[in-house]
Short mmCIF file of C-alpha atoms and ligand atoms in Angstrom, two decimals:
data_model
loop_
_atom_site.label_atom_id
_atom_site.label_comp_id
_atom_site.label_asym_id
_atom_site.label_seq_id
_atom_site.Cartn_x
_atom_site.Cartn_y
_atom_site.Cartn_z
CA MET A 1 -63.65 -42.49 -97.03
CA GLY A 2 -60.42 -45.21 -96.40
CA VAL A 3 -57.05 -43.67 -96.03
CA THR A 4 -54.73 -42.86 -99.11
CA CYS A 5 -51.44 -41.76 -99.87
CA VAL A 6 -50.87 -40.16 -102.84
CA ALA A 7 -46.60 -39.91 -104.40
CA GLN A 8 -44.77 -38.90 -106.90
CA VAL A 9 -43.68 -41.46 -109.76
CA PRO A 10 -40.38 -40.44 -111.47
CA VAL A 11 -41.13 -41.10 -115.29
CA ALA A 12 -39.43 -44.09 -116.41
CA GLU A 13 -35.82 -43.60 -117.96
CA GLY A 14 -35.62 -43.50 -122.56
CA LYS A 15 -39.82 -43.07 -121.63
CA SER A 16 -42.71 -40.41 -121.67
CA VAL A 17 -45.01 -39.55 -118.99
CA GLN A 18 -47.60 -40.55 -121.71
CA GLN A 19 -45.93 -44.23 -121.86
CA THR A 20 -44.71 -44.52 -118.09
CA VAL A 21 -48.59 -43.78 -117.14
CA GLU A 22 -49.68 -47.52 -119.51
CA ILE A 23 -46.46 -49.52 -117.92
CA LEU A 24 -48.34 -47.80 -114.58
CA THR A 25 -51.91 -48.71 -115.48
CA ARG A 26 -50.69 -52.07 -117.78
CA LYS A 27 -49.82 -53.62 -114.37
CA LEU A 28 -52.49 -52.56 -112.17
CA GLU A 29 -54.80 -54.05 -115.28
CA LEU A 30 -52.21 -57.13 -114.92
CA LEU A 31 -52.89 -57.19 -110.96
CA GLY A 32 -56.79 -57.75 -111.48
CA ALA A 33 -58.24 -54.31 -110.93
CA GLU A 34 -60.69 -52.55 -113.18
CA LYS A 35 -61.14 -49.55 -114.68
CA GLN A 36 -63.29 -47.02 -113.39
CA GLY A 37 -63.67 -43.79 -114.97
CA THR A 38 -61.95 -40.93 -114.31
CA PHE A 39 -60.95 -38.49 -111.74
CA CYS A 40 -59.80 -35.03 -111.62
CA VAL A 41 -57.52 -33.31 -109.07
CA ASP A 42 -57.15 -29.86 -109.95
CA CYS A 43 -55.41 -26.49 -107.87
CA GLU A 44 -55.34 -22.95 -107.93
CA THR A 45 -52.72 -20.82 -106.05
CA TYR A 46 -53.57 -17.24 -104.58
CA HIS A 47 -50.96 -14.91 -103.43
CA THR A 48 -52.31 -12.76 -100.40
CA ALA A 49 -52.52 -8.83 -102.26
CA ALA A 50 -49.96 -6.26 -100.86
CA SER A 51 -52.49 -4.40 -100.41
CA THR A 52 -53.59 -5.85 -97.45
CA MET A 53 -50.34 -6.92 -95.74
CA GLY A 54 -49.37 -4.66 -92.75
CA ASN A 55 -46.15 -3.24 -92.33
CA GLN A 56 -44.42 -5.37 -89.91
CA GLY A 57 -42.39 -6.56 -92.58
CA GLN A 58 -45.04 -9.88 -92.87
CA THR A 59 -44.28 -11.74 -96.27
CA GLY A 60 -47.43 -12.91 -98.16
CA LYS A 61 -48.85 -16.23 -97.66
CA LEU A 62 -49.97 -18.29 -100.67
CA MET A 63 -52.44 -19.90 -100.27
CA TYR A 64 -54.63 -22.86 -102.67
CA VAL A 65 -57.90 -23.84 -103.92
CA MET A 66 -58.34 -27.58 -104.89
CA HIS A 67 -61.12 -29.71 -106.00
CA ASN A 68 -61.62 -33.40 -106.02
CA SER A 69 -63.54 -35.07 -108.54
CA GLU A 70 -64.04 -37.53 -105.76
CA TYR A 71 -66.08 -35.09 -103.55
CA PRO A 72 -67.37 -32.88 -106.78
CA LEU A 73 -69.59 -30.49 -104.45
CA SER A 74 -66.21 -29.10 -102.10
CA CYS A 75 -63.71 -27.07 -102.73
CA PHE A 76 -60.72 -27.13 -100.22
CA ALA A 77 -59.09 -24.41 -99.07
CA LEU A 78 -55.37 -24.94 -97.78
CA PHE A 79 -52.55 -22.73 -96.17
CA GLU A 80 -49.29 -23.85 -96.24
CA ASN A 81 -48.53 -26.09 -93.31
CA GLY A 82 -51.89 -24.04 -92.72
CA PRO A 83 -55.92 -25.16 -91.58
CA CYS A 84 -57.67 -26.44 -94.63
CA LEU A 85 -61.24 -25.57 -95.13
CA ILE A 86 -63.55 -27.57 -96.96
CA ALA A 87 -66.56 -25.88 -98.59
CA ASP A 88 -69.15 -25.70 -101.33
CA ALA A 89 -67.95 -26.05 -104.34
CA ASN A 90 -69.48 -22.13 -105.56
CA PHE A 91 -66.07 -21.32 -102.80
CA ASP A 92 -64.70 -20.17 -106.31
CA ILE A 93 -67.08 -17.07 -106.73
CA LEU A 94 -66.30 -16.04 -103.02
CA MET A 95 -62.59 -16.09 -104.05
CA VAL A 96 -63.25 -13.58 -107.44
CA LYS A 97 -64.99 -11.38 -104.44
CA LEU A 98 -62.13 -11.10 -102.70
CA LYS A 99 -59.85 -10.03 -105.19
CA GLY A 100 -58.88 -7.30 -103.27
CA PHE A 101 -56.98 -9.44 -100.67
CA PHE A 102 -56.53 -12.73 -102.86
CA GLN A 103 -55.17 -12.42 -106.21
CA ASN A 104 -54.61 -16.04 -108.41
CA ALA A 105 -51.59 -16.91 -109.48
CA LYS A 106 -53.18 -17.67 -112.56
CA ALA A 107 -50.10 -19.27 -114.58
CA ASN A 108 -49.50 -21.45 -111.82
CA LYS A 109 -52.95 -23.90 -111.94
CA ILE A 110 -51.89 -27.38 -112.00
CA GLU A 111 -53.47 -30.42 -111.96
CA SER A 112 -53.40 -34.47 -112.24
CA ARG A 113 -55.93 -35.99 -114.17
CA GLY A 114 -56.47 -39.86 -115.09
CA THR A 115 -58.12 -43.15 -114.53
CA ARG A 116 -59.54 -44.58 -111.82
CA TYR A 117 -59.47 -48.21 -110.70
CA GLN A 118 -60.76 -50.10 -108.21
CA TYR A 119 -58.79 -53.84 -106.97
CA CYS A 120 -60.75 -55.41 -104.44
CA ASP A 121 -60.86 -52.64 -101.45
CA PHE A 122 -58.05 -49.96 -102.88
CA LEU A 123 -59.27 -47.08 -105.07
CA VAL A 124 -56.31 -46.34 -107.60
CA LYS A 125 -55.57 -43.17 -109.29
CA VAL A 126 -52.95 -42.79 -111.72
CA GLY A 127 -52.94 -39.22 -113.06
CA THR A 128 -50.58 -36.90 -115.45
CA VAL A 129 -50.14 -33.87 -113.71
CA THR A 130 -49.72 -30.54 -116.48
CA MET A 131 -49.47 -27.59 -115.71
CA GLY A 132 -50.98 -25.30 -118.18
CA PRO A 133 -50.17 -27.07 -121.76
CA SER A 134 -47.19 -29.48 -121.07
CA ALA A 135 -46.99 -32.45 -118.77
CA ARG A 136 -45.21 -32.39 -115.68
CA GLY A 137 -45.02 -35.49 -113.63
CA ILE A 138 -46.49 -38.91 -112.89
CA SER A 139 -49.37 -39.01 -109.47
CA VAL A 140 -50.40 -42.32 -108.07
CA GLU A 141 -52.97 -41.78 -105.47
CA VAL A 142 -54.34 -45.03 -103.45
CA GLU A 143 -56.82 -45.35 -101.16
CA TYR A 144 -57.95 -48.28 -98.93
CA CYS A 145 -61.01 -48.04 -98.02
CA PRO A 146 -62.82 -50.05 -95.26
CA CYS A 147 -59.44 -48.34 -93.10
CA VAL A 148 -60.23 -44.79 -91.55
CA ILE A 149 -57.23 -44.75 -89.21
CA ALA A 150 -53.80 -43.69 -91.05
CA ASN A 151 -51.22 -45.94 -88.95
CA ASP A 152 -53.23 -49.37 -88.43
CA CYS A 153 -53.09 -50.00 -92.01
CA TRP A 154 -49.85 -48.20 -93.80
CA ASN A 155 -48.07 -51.59 -93.52
CA LEU A 156 -50.67 -53.20 -96.34
CA LEU A 157 -50.78 -50.65 -98.32
CA ILE A 158 -46.75 -50.07 -98.71
CA GLU A 159 -47.41 -53.86 -100.08
CA PHE A 160 -50.10 -53.21 -102.34
CA MET A 161 -48.50 -49.85 -103.82
CA GLN A 162 -44.99 -52.30 -104.05
CA SER A 163 -46.84 -54.27 -105.92
CA PHE A 164 -47.24 -52.29 -109.23
CA MET A 165 -44.63 -49.47 -108.46
CA GLY A 166 -41.72 -51.75 -107.04
CA SER A 167 -39.15 -49.14 -106.08
CA HIS A 168 -40.73 -46.11 -106.35
CA THR A 169 -42.99 -46.90 -103.40
CA PRO A 170 -43.52 -44.42 -101.49
CA GLY A 171 -42.24 -43.91 -97.68
CA ILE A 172 -44.91 -42.32 -95.10
CA PRO A 173 -46.41 -39.12 -95.77
CA SER A 174 -46.20 -37.41 -93.20
CA VAL A 175 -49.33 -36.40 -93.14
CA PHE A 176 -49.19 -39.68 -91.49
CA GLY A 177 -46.97 -38.23 -88.53
CA THR A 178 -49.62 -36.10 -86.73
CA LYS A 179 -52.95 -38.05 -87.15
CA HIS A 180 -52.31 -40.81 -84.43
CA ASP A 181 -55.10 -42.86 -83.82
CA SER A 182 -57.63 -39.97 -85.03
CA ILE A 183 -59.53 -40.78 -88.09
CA TYR A 184 -58.33 -39.88 -91.80
CA SER A 185 -59.94 -37.48 -93.62
CA PRO A 186 -60.48 -36.25 -97.55
CA ALA A 187 -58.36 -32.65 -96.67
CA ASP A 188 -56.01 -34.65 -95.58
CA THR A 189 -55.73 -36.67 -98.60
CA MET A 190 -55.54 -32.55 -100.75
CA VAL A 191 -52.60 -31.27 -97.97
CA GLN A 192 -51.04 -35.05 -99.81
CA TYR A 193 -51.60 -33.68 -103.28
CA MET A 194 -50.36 -29.80 -102.75
CA GLU A 195 -47.44 -30.93 -101.10
CA LEU A 196 -47.29 -33.35 -104.42
CA PHE A 197 -48.05 -30.57 -106.96
CA ASN A 198 -45.24 -28.35 -105.36
CA LYS A 199 -43.05 -30.38 -105.36
CA ILE A 200 -42.15 -30.93 -109.25
CA ARG A 201 -43.15 -27.33 -109.78
CA LYS A 202 -39.69 -27.12 -108.10
CA GLN A 203 -38.87 -30.02 -109.69
CA GLN A 204 -39.19 -28.22 -113.10
CA GLN A 205 -38.31 -25.66 -112.90
CA VAL A 206 -33.78 -26.86 -112.48
CA PRO A 207 -34.41 -28.62 -115.62
CA VAL A 208 -35.58 -26.10 -117.19
CA ALA A 209 -32.47 -23.74 -116.50
CA GLY A 210 -30.36 -27.01 -116.45
CA ILE A 211 -30.65 -27.25 -120.16
CA ARG A 212 -31.09 -23.43 -120.82
CA MET B 1 -117.92 -106.21 -65.26
CA ALA B 2 -119.85 -105.83 -61.92
CA GLU B 3 -122.70 -103.23 -61.35
CA GLY B 4 -120.92 -100.08 -59.49
CA VAL B 5 -117.94 -100.78 -61.64
CA LEU B 6 -118.42 -97.55 -63.38
CA SER B 7 -120.27 -95.90 -60.97
CA PRO B 8 -121.06 -93.14 -59.08
CA GLY B 9 -120.37 -91.59 -61.56
CA VAL B 10 -122.74 -93.62 -64.20
CA ASN B 11 -126.32 -93.55 -63.83
CA LEU B 12 -126.86 -97.53 -65.95
CA GLU B 13 -130.45 -96.71 -66.57
CA ALA B 14 -129.81 -93.63 -68.54
CA PHE B 15 -127.12 -95.72 -70.05
CA SER B 16 -129.92 -98.20 -71.04
CA GLN B 17 -131.99 -95.58 -72.07
CA ALA B 18 -129.72 -93.92 -74.43
CA ILE B 19 -128.62 -97.25 -76.37
CA THR B 20 -132.51 -97.79 -76.50
CA ALA B 21 -132.11 -93.85 -78.39
CA ILE B 22 -129.62 -94.53 -79.92
CA GLN B 23 -131.80 -97.41 -82.22
CA ALA B 24 -134.55 -95.48 -82.47
CA LEU B 25 -132.21 -92.68 -83.99
CA ARG B 26 -131.00 -95.57 -86.14
CA SER B 27 -134.50 -96.47 -87.50
CA SER B 28 -135.50 -93.47 -88.37
CA VAL B 29 -132.30 -92.10 -89.98
CA THR B 30 -132.61 -95.69 -92.18
CA ARG B 31 -136.74 -94.19 -93.00
CA VAL B 32 -135.37 -91.42 -94.43
CA PHE B 33 -133.05 -92.79 -96.55
CA ASP B 34 -135.76 -95.20 -97.22
CA CYS B 35 -138.61 -92.08 -98.27
CA LEU B 36 -135.74 -90.79 -101.07
CA LYS B 37 -134.62 -94.48 -102.29
CA ASP B 38 -139.04 -95.48 -103.23
CA GLY B 39 -139.27 -91.20 -104.77
CA MET B 40 -142.33 -90.78 -105.58
CA ARG B 41 -145.75 -92.98 -104.95
CA ASN B 42 -148.32 -93.00 -107.55
CA LYS B 43 -150.59 -90.73 -107.46
CA GLU B 44 -153.42 -89.21 -109.93
CA THR B 45 -151.95 -86.18 -110.39
CA LEU B 46 -148.66 -84.57 -110.29
CA GLU B 47 -149.76 -82.48 -107.81
CA GLY B 48 -150.60 -84.64 -105.81
CA ARG B 49 -147.47 -87.20 -106.16
CA GLU B 50 -145.16 -84.24 -105.25
CA LYS B 51 -147.09 -82.88 -102.49
CA GLY B 52 -147.24 -87.53 -100.94
CA PHE B 53 -143.52 -87.34 -101.15
CA VAL B 54 -142.22 -83.89 -99.45
CA ALA B 55 -145.10 -84.64 -96.88
CA ALA B 56 -142.96 -88.02 -95.69
CA PHE B 57 -139.97 -86.76 -96.67
CA GLN B 58 -140.68 -84.02 -94.04
CA GLU B 59 -142.19 -86.26 -91.06
CA SER B 60 -139.46 -88.71 -91.31
CA LEU B 61 -136.82 -85.54 -90.93
CA HIS B 62 -138.70 -84.22 -88.10
CA SER B 63 -138.39 -88.10 -86.17
CA VAL B 64 -134.90 -87.79 -87.10
CA SER B 65 -134.13 -84.58 -85.50
CA ARG B 66 -136.92 -85.56 -82.33
CA ASP B 67 -134.71 -89.21 -81.85
CA LEU B 68 -131.73 -86.94 -81.80
CA GLY B 69 -132.93 -84.58 -79.60
CA GLU B 70 -134.12 -87.64 -77.42
CA LEU B 71 -130.43 -88.68 -77.59
CA GLU B 72 -128.86 -85.70 -75.96
CA ARG B 73 -131.23 -85.15 -73.13
CA LEU B 74 -130.06 -89.42 -72.32
CA SER B 75 -126.65 -88.97 -73.00
CA ASN B 76 -126.25 -85.48 -70.28
CA LEU B 77 -128.04 -88.16 -67.89
CA VAL B 78 -125.39 -91.01 -68.33
CA GLY B 79 -122.65 -88.89 -66.74
CA LYS B 80 -118.72 -89.54 -67.53
CA PRO B 81 -116.52 -92.02 -65.87
CA SER B 82 -114.69 -90.83 -62.63
CA GLU B 83 -110.79 -89.82 -63.52
CA ASN B 84 -109.95 -90.10 -59.81
CA HIS B 85 -107.59 -92.76 -60.43
CA PRO B 86 -104.28 -91.49 -60.90
CA LEU B 87 -103.73 -93.94 -63.27
CA HIS B 88 -106.87 -92.59 -65.40
CA ASN B 89 -109.02 -94.97 -67.28
CA SER B 90 -105.91 -97.77 -67.12
CA GLY B 91 -106.34 -97.94 -63.71
CA LEU B 92 -109.76 -99.68 -64.33
CA LEU B 93 -107.36 -103.20 -65.39
CA SER B 94 -106.67 -102.96 -61.59
CA LEU B 95 -110.27 -104.58 -60.99
CA ASP B 96 -110.35 -106.94 -63.20
CA PRO B 97 -111.14 -110.04 -61.16
CA VAL B 98 -108.78 -112.22 -62.60
CA GLN B 99 -105.03 -111.34 -61.41
CA ASP B 100 -103.43 -114.41 -61.88
CA LYS B 101 -104.32 -114.98 -65.48
CA THR B 102 -104.51 -111.62 -67.30
CA PRO B 103 -101.08 -109.41 -64.71
CA LEU B 104 -101.78 -106.35 -66.85
CA TYR B 105 -102.03 -104.16 -63.95
CA SER B 106 -99.29 -105.16 -62.44
CA GLN B 107 -97.07 -105.27 -65.11
CA LEU B 108 -97.92 -101.24 -66.42
CA LEU B 109 -96.88 -100.88 -62.98
CA GLN B 110 -93.21 -101.84 -63.24
CA ALA B 111 -93.46 -100.00 -66.76
CA TYR B 112 -93.74 -96.88 -65.43
CA LYS B 113 -91.45 -97.65 -62.26
CA TRP B 114 -88.62 -98.41 -64.90
CA SER B 115 -89.30 -95.61 -67.23
CA ASN B 116 -89.30 -93.12 -64.19
CA LYS B 117 -86.34 -94.17 -63.23
CA LEU B 118 -84.35 -94.24 -67.03
CA GLN B 119 -85.74 -90.47 -66.80
CA TYR B 120 -84.11 -90.10 -63.50
CA HIS B 121 -80.64 -91.58 -64.94
CA ALA B 122 -80.50 -89.87 -68.16
CA GLY B 123 -81.17 -86.95 -66.12
CA LEU B 124 -78.40 -87.39 -64.49
CA ALA B 125 -75.79 -88.60 -67.47
CA SER B 126 -77.06 -85.40 -69.08
CA GLY B 127 -75.51 -83.65 -66.49
CA LEU B 128 -72.65 -85.25 -66.29
CA LEU B 129 -71.97 -85.70 -69.88
CA ASN B 130 -72.08 -81.32 -70.16
CA GLN B 131 -69.34 -81.13 -67.67
CA GLN B 132 -67.03 -83.37 -70.10
CA SER B 133 -68.07 -80.66 -73.08
CA LEU B 134 -67.76 -77.60 -71.13
CA LYS B 135 -63.94 -78.65 -69.96
CA ARG B 136 -62.58 -79.56 -73.11
CA SER B 137 -64.24 -76.23 -75.17
CA ALA B 138 -63.40 -74.32 -71.93
CA ASN B 139 -59.80 -75.40 -72.61
CA GLN B 140 -60.42 -74.54 -76.58
CA MET B 141 -61.69 -71.26 -76.00
CA GLY B 142 -59.05 -70.57 -73.37
CA VAL B 143 -61.52 -70.05 -70.53
CA SER B 144 -59.91 -70.43 -66.78
CA ALA B 145 -61.59 -73.07 -64.95
CA LYS B 146 -62.51 -71.34 -62.67
CA ARG B 147 -64.50 -68.54 -64.00
CA ARG B 148 -66.78 -71.26 -64.71
CA PRO B 149 -70.54 -70.90 -64.12
CA LYS B 150 -72.43 -72.37 -62.52
CA ALA B 151 -75.37 -74.18 -64.66
CA GLN B 152 -77.60 -71.07 -66.16
CA PRO B 153 -81.30 -71.38 -67.01
CA THR B 154 -80.79 -72.72 -70.77
CA THR B 155 -84.38 -71.62 -71.71
CA LEU B 156 -85.55 -69.04 -74.97
CA VAL B 157 -87.05 -67.67 -72.33
CA LEU B 158 -84.62 -65.98 -69.94
CA PRO B 159 -85.39 -62.70 -68.29
CA PRO B 160 -84.33 -59.57 -70.15
CA GLN B 161 -82.85 -58.08 -67.44
CA TYR B 162 -80.26 -61.09 -67.62
CA VAL B 163 -79.08 -60.68 -70.85
CA ASP B 164 -78.77 -57.28 -69.91
CA ASP B 165 -76.63 -58.03 -67.28
CA VAL B 166 -74.34 -60.91 -69.38
CA ILE B 167 -74.14 -58.27 -72.16
CA ASN B 168 -72.73 -55.55 -69.15
CA ARG B 169 -70.56 -58.00 -67.86
CA ILE B 170 -68.96 -58.59 -71.21
CA ASP B 171 -69.16 -55.11 -72.22
CA ARG B 172 -66.85 -53.91 -68.97
CA MET B 173 -64.76 -57.18 -69.93
CA PHE B 174 -63.28 -55.18 -72.72
CA PRO B 175 -62.04 -51.44 -72.74
CA GLU B 176 -61.72 -50.92 -76.88
CA MET B 177 -65.31 -52.56 -77.51
CA SER B 178 -68.05 -50.81 -76.46
CA ILE B 179 -71.90 -52.53 -76.46
CA GLN B 180 -75.12 -51.14 -76.93
CA LEU B 181 -77.95 -53.13 -76.95
CA SER B 182 -81.63 -52.24 -77.42
CA ARG B 183 -84.59 -54.08 -78.24
CA PRO B 184 -86.64 -52.31 -81.07
CA ASN B 185 -88.78 -55.57 -81.68
CA GLY B 186 -89.46 -57.11 -78.38
CA THR B 187 -87.81 -58.80 -76.19
CA SER B 188 -85.11 -60.03 -78.40
CA ALA B 189 -82.26 -57.97 -77.75
CA MET B 190 -79.72 -56.47 -80.52
CA LEU B 191 -76.35 -55.52 -80.41
CA LEU B 192 -73.90 -52.79 -81.81
CA VAL B 193 -70.54 -53.64 -81.07
CA THR B 194 -67.93 -50.96 -82.26
CA LEU B 195 -64.33 -52.35 -82.33
CA GLY B 196 -62.14 -49.39 -81.79
CA LYS B 197 -61.68 -47.82 -84.56
CA VAL B 198 -61.81 -50.80 -86.46
CA LEU B 199 -65.13 -51.96 -87.33
CA LYS B 200 -68.63 -52.15 -86.08
CA VAL B 201 -70.85 -55.36 -85.46
CA ILE B 202 -75.03 -56.11 -85.64
CA VAL B 203 -75.71 -58.96 -83.35
CA VAL B 204 -79.23 -60.24 -83.43
CA MET B 205 -79.88 -62.17 -80.53
CA ARG B 206 -82.85 -64.30 -79.54
CA SER B 207 -82.87 -64.01 -76.13
CA LEU B 208 -79.11 -65.46 -75.04
CA PHE B 209 -78.36 -66.93 -78.34
CA ILE B 210 -77.03 -64.75 -80.83
CA ASP B 211 -79.13 -65.49 -84.35
CA ARG B 212 -77.78 -63.63 -87.16
CA THR B 213 -74.12 -61.00 -86.86
CA ILE B 214 -73.52 -58.54 -89.71
CA VAL B 215 -69.66 -56.67 -89.90
CA LYS B 216 -69.22 -53.05 -91.36
CA GLY B 217 -66.70 -51.11 -91.76
CA TYR B 218 -66.46 -48.04 -89.29
CA ASN B 219 -67.35 -45.33 -91.32
CA GLU B 220 -70.14 -47.22 -92.55
CA ASN B 221 -73.93 -46.19 -91.76
CA VAL B 222 -75.46 -48.64 -89.72
CA TYR B 223 -78.86 -47.35 -89.38
CA THR B 224 -82.15 -47.33 -92.40
CA GLU B 225 -83.73 -44.88 -93.04
CA ASP B 226 -86.01 -44.40 -90.13
CA GLY B 227 -83.04 -44.69 -87.59
CA LYS B 228 -83.56 -48.42 -86.72
CA LEU B 229 -80.14 -50.80 -86.54
CA ASP B 230 -80.28 -52.34 -90.30
CA ILE B 231 -79.50 -55.69 -89.66
CA TRP B 232 -80.38 -57.22 -92.92
CA SER B 233 -77.64 -54.94 -95.27
CA LYS B 234 -74.31 -55.90 -95.74
CA SER B 235 -71.05 -54.21 -95.72
CA ASN B 236 -70.00 -52.66 -99.33
CA TYR B 237 -66.13 -53.89 -98.43
CA GLN B 238 -65.52 -57.20 -99.73
CA VAL B 239 -62.40 -57.62 -96.02
CA PHE B 240 -65.79 -57.05 -93.84
CA GLN B 241 -68.11 -59.16 -96.27
CA LYS B 242 -65.21 -62.20 -95.58
CA VAL B 243 -65.27 -61.31 -91.90
CA THR B 244 -69.07 -61.50 -91.52
CA ASP B 245 -68.86 -64.63 -93.13
CA HIS B 246 -66.20 -66.03 -90.57
CA ALA B 247 -68.43 -64.31 -87.81
CA THR B 248 -71.29 -66.49 -89.02
CA THR B 249 -69.21 -69.70 -88.73
CA ALA B 250 -67.87 -68.32 -85.65
CA LEU B 251 -71.52 -68.66 -84.21
CA LEU B 252 -71.52 -72.40 -85.32
CA HIS B 253 -68.65 -73.27 -83.79
CA TYR B 254 -68.81 -71.36 -80.26
CA GLN B 255 -71.57 -73.78 -79.00
CA LEU B 256 -72.41 -74.82 -75.54
CA PRO B 257 -76.35 -74.76 -75.37
CA GLN B 258 -76.17 -75.40 -71.36
CA MET B 259 -74.14 -71.97 -71.13
CA PRO B 260 -75.56 -69.66 -73.78
CA ASP B 261 -73.38 -66.57 -71.66
CA VAL B 262 -69.84 -68.44 -72.15
CA VAL B 263 -70.81 -68.47 -75.81
CA VAL B 264 -71.72 -64.66 -76.29
CA ARG B 265 -68.81 -64.11 -74.07
CA SER B 266 -66.39 -66.70 -76.44
CA PHE B 267 -67.50 -65.25 -79.49
CA MET B 268 -66.71 -61.16 -78.44
CA THR B 269 -63.48 -62.28 -77.34
CA TRP B 270 -63.30 -64.04 -81.03
CA LEU B 271 -64.35 -61.19 -82.04
CA ARG B 272 -62.08 -58.69 -80.71
CA SER B 273 -58.92 -60.37 -81.81
CA TYR B 274 -60.41 -58.18 -84.74
CA ILE B 275 -59.02 -54.54 -83.63
CA LYS B 276 -56.01 -55.51 -85.59
CA LEU B 277 -57.37 -56.42 -88.37
CA PHE B 278 -55.30 -54.31 -90.72
CA GLN B 279 -52.24 -54.63 -88.63
CA ALA B 280 -51.65 -58.86 -88.21
CA PRO B 281 -49.70 -60.23 -91.03
CA CYS B 282 -50.71 -63.40 -91.85
CA GLN B 283 -49.46 -65.76 -89.27
CA ARG B 284 -48.53 -68.82 -92.27
CA CYS B 285 -47.12 -66.40 -94.91
CA GLY B 286 -46.28 -63.89 -93.16
CA LYS B 287 -47.77 -61.43 -95.66
CA PHE B 288 -50.40 -58.49 -94.75
CA LEU B 289 -52.06 -58.84 -98.72
CA GLN B 290 -53.93 -62.48 -100.43
CA ASP B 291 -55.87 -61.33 -103.07
CA GLY B 292 -56.54 -58.04 -102.32
CA LEU B 293 -57.73 -59.00 -99.11
CA PRO B 294 -56.21 -58.58 -94.81
CA PRO B 295 -55.88 -62.10 -92.86
CA THR B 296 -59.88 -61.84 -92.12
CA TRP B 297 -59.66 -65.16 -90.82
CA ARG B 298 -59.04 -65.43 -86.73
CA ASP B 299 -58.76 -69.21 -85.41
CA PHE B 300 -60.76 -70.01 -82.84
CA ARG B 301 -58.61 -71.46 -80.28
CA THR B 302 -55.20 -69.11 -80.85
CA LEU B 303 -56.95 -65.59 -82.15
CA GLU B 304 -54.41 -65.80 -85.07
CA ALA B 305 -54.95 -63.83 -87.64
CA PHE B 306 -54.82 -66.01 -91.20
CA HIS B 307 -55.48 -65.15 -94.46
CA ASP B 308 -58.71 -67.36 -95.87
CA THR B 309 -56.89 -69.32 -97.84
CA CYS B 310 -53.88 -69.50 -95.61
CA ARG B 311 -55.83 -71.37 -92.66
CA GLN B 312 -54.41 -75.20 -92.71
ZN1 LIG C 401 -51.39 -66.15 -95.30
#
């Protein structure tokens, strides 16, 4: 496990999501990256059930339960800005039992699927983000595997991302800021995906509202 | 040669008897082969012929073994020539009565003295030359001349305590570098060097000489299944495979057989420059990556970072 940066790439003008993904992966292949199977990151949203809320005007917190094909035996449970729990995969069954406290907002299920590439010591995952039946965006995850300290290799990551993302190279992820020189963990990647999914959910509402 | 020359160690009486015994042995051995050569003599019956032959053969073999026994007995009586002379048997040359015609002995003594002197001067020259080479290397490595240690024992059998002390001193020199010393296979030390949160290095030592080194990632396993340091498998990451290659080159570069502790310290100083492995751009092209790799080379003198292909 190295240091990972997750970013969104906007759909190219006049192109579909699928076409933009193809442009990106072609650039990667030209660079010399090799295809290594597929990947999937999914995220389900849970509301704290109304019955459990206190009467002090507490607002319901959202909890996200996520999976990452890179860690097939684990399940990640996160609160926004809150702690991240890494559990065994059968944590999902526990969530069913906790129906009385956490309710699954099924319509909010979002996931990113795509191809996994390896280039030297980098892993690159270009995914199509879908919510329900429709493609909503593109995610690019870049991991530099040999390094464990996020801030040590940030400049190196930027340089690599620029080589195929060009002007869409992201800024430093917010999770890097709090890491200082502690070791980067898979949970940090999941937080980045959660933030990306939240951003895409919100973005989606704007054009839909605009069109109608 | 006058009588008494070989004495007191040698019994001349026994000597002449021994020579006689050798002659007897030779003749009895000849008889054995004669007997075999002649084969079976003509006798009336086949059985008679065989019997006669076997008896004659046995008889001659017995006399061989008897003569051999006698020779062995006498050779014990002969004694050994004296070995007290400082030049051993060559000392016997001094006893030659015709010194003037064959001055071998005095020539031998001259040669001996000359060879002694040569060895002495060669030792002095080697000492001087080594001081010169140290000066140059010390400048190269940026080690100040003041800290140059006195000549250390150079053998491969340094006491483990001495090796421990040298390693401990290096460990204390660099706070971001921790060195764990273990001796899983007898007296040879193995070091596990952890450099910040960047990399780990397994160093296999023979006395104070570094035999082998493997660089791995900070998050990579450096132990085998039975909990020993894994000195054979390489890193999974290309960047550390490259650094391993360079570290092996460095071992060949930092050579100073007279002062192995200086070599270890220089190597560790060089290794420490990898603390910025992922943070230092190449000093030539200014970039972080080339073919997907950061600058993996560190100059032996300046410790500057370069891509493998950007050095020189
Ligand atoms: Zn370069």
